[in-house]
Coordinates of C-alpha atoms and ligand atoms in Angstrom, one line a residue:
M1 CA 14.6 -3.0 1.2
R2 CA 11.8 -5.6 1.7
L3 CA 9.0 -3.7 3.2
V4 CA 5.4 -4.3 4.2
L5 CA 3.4 -1.1 4.6
L6 CA 0.7 -1.3 7.2
G7 CA -1.9 1.3 8.4
P8 CA -5.5 2.5 7.9
P9 CA -6.8 3.9 4.6
G10 CA -5.4 7.4 4.3
A11 CA -2.3 6.7 6.4
G12 CA -0.1 7.7 3.5
K13 CA 1.1 4.2 2.5
G14 CA 0.7 4.9 -1.2
T15 CA 2.4 8.2 -1.1
L16 CA 5.3 6.8 0.9
A17 CA 5.5 3.8 -1.5
G18 CA 5.6 6.3 -4.4
L19 CA 8.7 8.0 -3.0
L20 CA 10.4 4.7 -2.2
K21 CA 9.5 3.3 -5.6
N22 CA 10.7 6.4 -7.6
N23 CA 13.9 7.0 -5.6
L24 CA 15.0 3.4 -5.0
K25 CA 13.4 1.8 -8.0
L26 CA 11.7 -0.8 -5.8
P27 CA 8.9 -2.9 -7.1
H28 CA 5.6 -1.7 -5.6
I29 CA 3.0 -4.4 -5.1
S30 CA -0.4 -2.8 -4.2
T31 CA -3.3 -5.2 -4.1
G32 CA -5.7 -2.2 -4.4
D33 CA -3.9 -1.0 -7.6
I34 CA -4.0 -4.5 -9.1
L35 CA -7.7 -4.9 -8.4
R36 CA -8.5 -1.4 -9.8
E37 CA -6.6 -2.3 -12.9
E38 CA -8.7 -5.4 -13.3
M39 CA -11.9 -3.3 -12.8
K40 CA -10.7 -0.8 -15.4
N41 CA -10.0 -3.5 -17.9
G42 CA -13.4 -5.1 -17.2
T43 CA -11.9 -8.6 -16.6
P44 CA -14.0 -11.3 -14.9
L45 CA -12.1 -10.7 -11.7
G46 CA -12.6 -6.9 -12.0
R47 CA -16.4 -7.4 -12.4
E48 CA -16.4 -9.8 -9.4
V49 CA -14.8 -7.4 -7.0
K50 CA -16.2 -4.0 -8.2
Q51 CA -19.3 -3.9 -5.9
I52 CA -17.2 -5.0 -2.9
I53 CA -14.6 -2.4 -3.4
D54 CA -17.1 0.4 -4.2
A55 CA -18.8 -0.5 -0.9
G56 CA -15.6 -0.3 1.1
K57 CA -15.7 -4.0 2.0
L58 CA -12.7 -6.4 1.9
V59 CA -12.3 -8.7 -1.1
S60 CA -12.0 -12.4 -0.1
D61 CA -8.7 -13.6 1.3
D62 CA -8.5 -16.3 -1.4
I63 CA -8.6 -13.8 -4.3
V64 CA -6.0 -11.3 -3.0
T65 CA -3.7 -14.0 -1.6
R66 CA -3.6 -15.7 -5.0
L67 CA -2.6 -12.4 -6.6
V68 CA 0.2 -11.9 -4.2
E69 CA 1.4 -15.5 -4.3
N70 CA 1.5 -15.4 -8.2
R71 CA 3.6 -12.3 -8.1
F72 CA 6.1 -13.6 -5.5
L73 CA 6.5 -17.0 -7.1
T74 CA 7.0 -15.7 -10.6
D75 CA 9.0 -12.5 -10.2
T76 CA 12.5 -13.4 -9.1
K77 CA 13.6 -9.7 -8.9
L78 CA 11.5 -9.4 -5.6
K79 CA 14.3 -11.2 -3.8
Q80 CA 16.3 -8.0 -4.0
G81 CA 13.5 -5.8 -2.6
Y82 CA 9.8 -4.9 -2.7
L83 CA 7.1 -2.7 -1.2
L84 CA 4.0 -4.6 -0.3
D85 CA 1.1 -2.1 0.1
G86 CA -2.5 -3.0 1.1
F87 CA -1.6 -6.6 1.8
P88 CA -2.0 -8.3 4.3
R89 CA -5.3 -6.9 5.5
T90 CA -6.5 -9.9 7.7
L91 CA -4.7 -12.2 10.1
K92 CA -5.3 -15.1 7.6
Q93 CA -3.5 -13.1 4.9
A94 CA -0.6 -12.3 7.2
E95 CA -0.2 -16.0 8.0
D96 CA -0.4 -16.9 4.3
L97 CA 2.1 -14.2 3.5
D98 CA 4.6 -15.7 5.9
D99 CA 4.3 -19.0 4.0
I100 CA 4.5 -17.3 0.5
L101 CA 7.6 -15.3 1.5
K102 CA 9.3 -18.4 2.8
R103 CA 8.6 -20.3 -0.4
A104 CA 9.7 -17.4 -2.5
N105 CA 12.8 -16.9 -0.3
C106 CA 11.9 -13.2 0.1
P107 CA 11.8 -12.6 3.9
M108 CA 10.6 -9.1 4.9
D109 CA 13.0 -6.7 6.6
C110 CA 10.1 -5.0 8.5
A111 CA 6.5 -4.1 8.6
A112 CA 6.3 -0.3 8.7
Y113 CA 3.1 0.7 10.6
L114 CA 1.8 4.2 9.9
E115 CA -0.2 5.3 12.9
T116 CA -2.7 8.0 12.0
T117 CA -5.6 9.9 13.5
V118 CA -9.1 9.8 12.2
P119 CA -9.5 13.6 11.2
M120 CA -6.2 13.2 9.3
I121 CA -7.5 10.1 7.5
I122 CA -10.8 11.9 6.4
R123 CA -8.9 15.0 5.3
R124 CA -6.4 13.0 3.2
L125 CA -8.9 10.6 1.6
T126 CA -11.6 13.2 0.6
G127 CA -8.9 15.4 -1.0
R128 CA -7.0 12.6 -2.6
R129 CA -6.7 12.5 -6.4
V130 CA -5.0 9.8 -8.5
C131 CA -3.6 9.9 -12.0
R132 CA -5.3 7.6 -14.5
G133 CA -2.1 7.3 -16.4
C134 CA 0.7 6.7 -13.9
G135 CA -1.1 6.2 -10.6
F136 CA 0.6 9.3 -9.0
V137 CA -1.2 10.4 -5.9
C138 CA -1.7 14.1 -5.0
H139 CA -4.1 16.1 -2.8
I140 CA -6.2 19.1 -3.8
V141 CA -5.1 21.0 -0.6
N142 CA -1.9 19.4 0.8
R143 CA -0.2 18.6 -2.5
P144 CA -2.1 20.4 -5.2
P145 CA -1.2 19.7 -8.8
K146 CA 0.3 22.7 -10.8
K147 CA -2.7 22.6 -13.1
T148 CA -6.1 21.5 -11.8
G149 CA -7.1 18.0 -12.8
V150 CA -3.7 17.3 -14.5
C151 CA -1.0 15.0 -13.2
D152 CA 2.4 16.8 -12.5
V153 CA 4.3 13.7 -13.4
C154 CA 2.9 12.5 -16.7
G155 CA 0.2 15.0 -17.7
G156 CA -2.5 12.3 -17.3
V157 CA -6.0 13.0 -16.0
L158 CA -6.5 13.1 -12.2
Y159 CA -9.6 11.4 -10.8
Q160 CA -11.2 10.8 -7.4
R161 CA -11.5 7.1 -6.4
A162 CA -15.1 5.9 -6.2
D163 CA -14.4 4.7 -2.6
D164 CA -13.0 8.0 -1.4
N165 CA -16.3 9.4 -0.2
E166 CA -17.2 9.9 3.5
A167 CA -19.8 7.0 3.6
T168 CA -17.4 4.5 2.1
I169 CA -14.5 5.8 4.2
K170 CA -16.5 5.0 7.3
T171 CA -17.0 1.4 6.2
R172 CA -13.3 1.0 5.2
M173 CA -12.3 2.3 8.7
E174 CA -14.7 -0.2 10.3
E175 CA -13.2 -3.0 8.2
Y176 CA -9.7 -1.8 9.1
L177 CA -10.4 -1.8 12.9
K178 CA -12.0 -5.2 12.8
S179 CA -9.8 -7.1 10.3
T180 CA -6.5 -5.3 9.8
N181 CA -5.6 -3.8 13.2
P182 CA -4.9 -7.3 14.8
I183 CA -2.0 -7.7 12.3
V184 CA -0.1 -4.9 14.1
S185 CA 0.2 -7.2 17.2
F186 CA 1.0 -10.2 15.0
Y187 CA 4.1 -8.4 13.6
E188 CA 4.9 -6.8 16.9
S189 CA 5.2 -10.3 18.5
K190 CA 7.4 -11.4 15.6
G191 CA 9.7 -8.4 16.3
V192 CA 9.5 -7.0 12.8
L193 CA 7.1 -4.0 13.5
K194 CA 8.4 -0.5 13.0
K195 CA 6.0 2.2 14.1
L196 CA 6.0 5.5 12.2
D197 CA 4.0 8.7 12.7
G198 CA 1.4 8.5 9.9
D199 CA 0.4 12.1 10.5
A200 CA 3.9 13.3 9.5
E201 CA 4.8 14.2 5.9
S202 CA 5.7 11.3 3.7
E203 CA 9.1 12.9 2.9
E204 CA 10.0 12.8 6.6
L205 CA 9.0 9.1 6.9
Y206 CA 11.0 8.4 3.7
E207 CA 14.1 9.9 5.3
I208 CA 13.6 7.9 8.5
L209 CA 13.3 4.6 6.6
I210 CA 16.3 5.4 4.4
R211 CA 18.4 6.1 7.5
E212 CA 17.4 2.7 8.8
F213 CA 18.7 0.8 5.8
N214 CA 22.4 1.0 5.3
E215 CA 24.1 2.8 2.4
E216 CA 25.2 -0.5 0.8
G217 CA 21.6 -1.7 0.6
R218 CA 20.5 1.6 -0.8
K219 CA 23.1 1.6 -3.6
Q220 CA 22.0 -1.9 -4.5
Y221 CA 18.5 -0.8 -5.4
Q222 CA 19.3 2.4 -7.1
H223 CA 20.3 1.2 -10.6
Ligands
AMP301 P1 -6.5 0.2 -1.3 O1 -6.1 0.8 -2.6 O2 -5.3 -0.5 -0.6 O3 -7.1 1.2 -0.4 O4 -7.6 -0.9 -1.6 C1 -8.8 -0.6 -2.2 C2 -9.8 -1.7 -1.9 O5 -9.4 -2.9 -2.5 C3 -10.1 -2.0 -0.5 O6 -11.0 -1.2 0.2 C4 -10.6 -3.5 -0.6 O7 -11.9 -3.5 -1.0 C5 -9.7 -4.0 -1.7 N1 -8.5 -4.6 -1.2 C6 -7.2 -4.2 -1.5 N2 -6.3 -5.0 -0.9 C7 -7.0 -5.9 -0.2 C8 -6.7 -7.0 0.7 N3 -5.4 -7.3 1.0 N4 -7.7 -7.7 1.2 C9 -9.0 -7.5 0.9 N5 -9.4 -6.5 0.1 C10 -8.4 -5.7 -0.4

């Protein structure tokens, strides 16, 4: 399964990616995760992007595209399958991704677009908690951890992302509508867009996607 996950912040891309990654052992490439890791480690790149990310703005196309390009051109396992999450976010990134996937010989099967309503986005993002250890995503109301503040998967500490507050969410939504939304038509015109109901539970979306990919393909990714 070679999948690009599209949709506004809070559409459930990360949660769906988590299910696909854990069950099918698919490599998950999240530009947001990569950038947060750089920030956590205090690298020059992390320091460069911190203010932009904390403000809910988009990091430059050059920076994120280079990260994705490096990964695709060096990791040959991606030919068998991948989940691309949070990239592309601008039309320029989408065009560059086409070129990268061609050069890496990793064409996408489809771009899964999670359509979501604004109240759902706000509810999801303000209640979202992420594990510092393994990156597991939960929600204080919808998917509460068994023990407050502790990750169910690895026992790590749960934290709230600095950009998951109402003011920054507003900026992220504006960025999404201006820069990312046009990508939906871009993939629709290429005939690779698959629309999904982003307000539905991630487990339901997972089942839909699995049904779409045949059993043979599924077995291939399970070991
Ligand atoms: P995410 O975890 O996907 O919500 O991304 C968190 C933040 O990282 C975004 O709000 C952006 O500031 C930055 N970011 C992640 N991916 C991209 C991208 N493809 N283009 C530009 N900025 C990005």
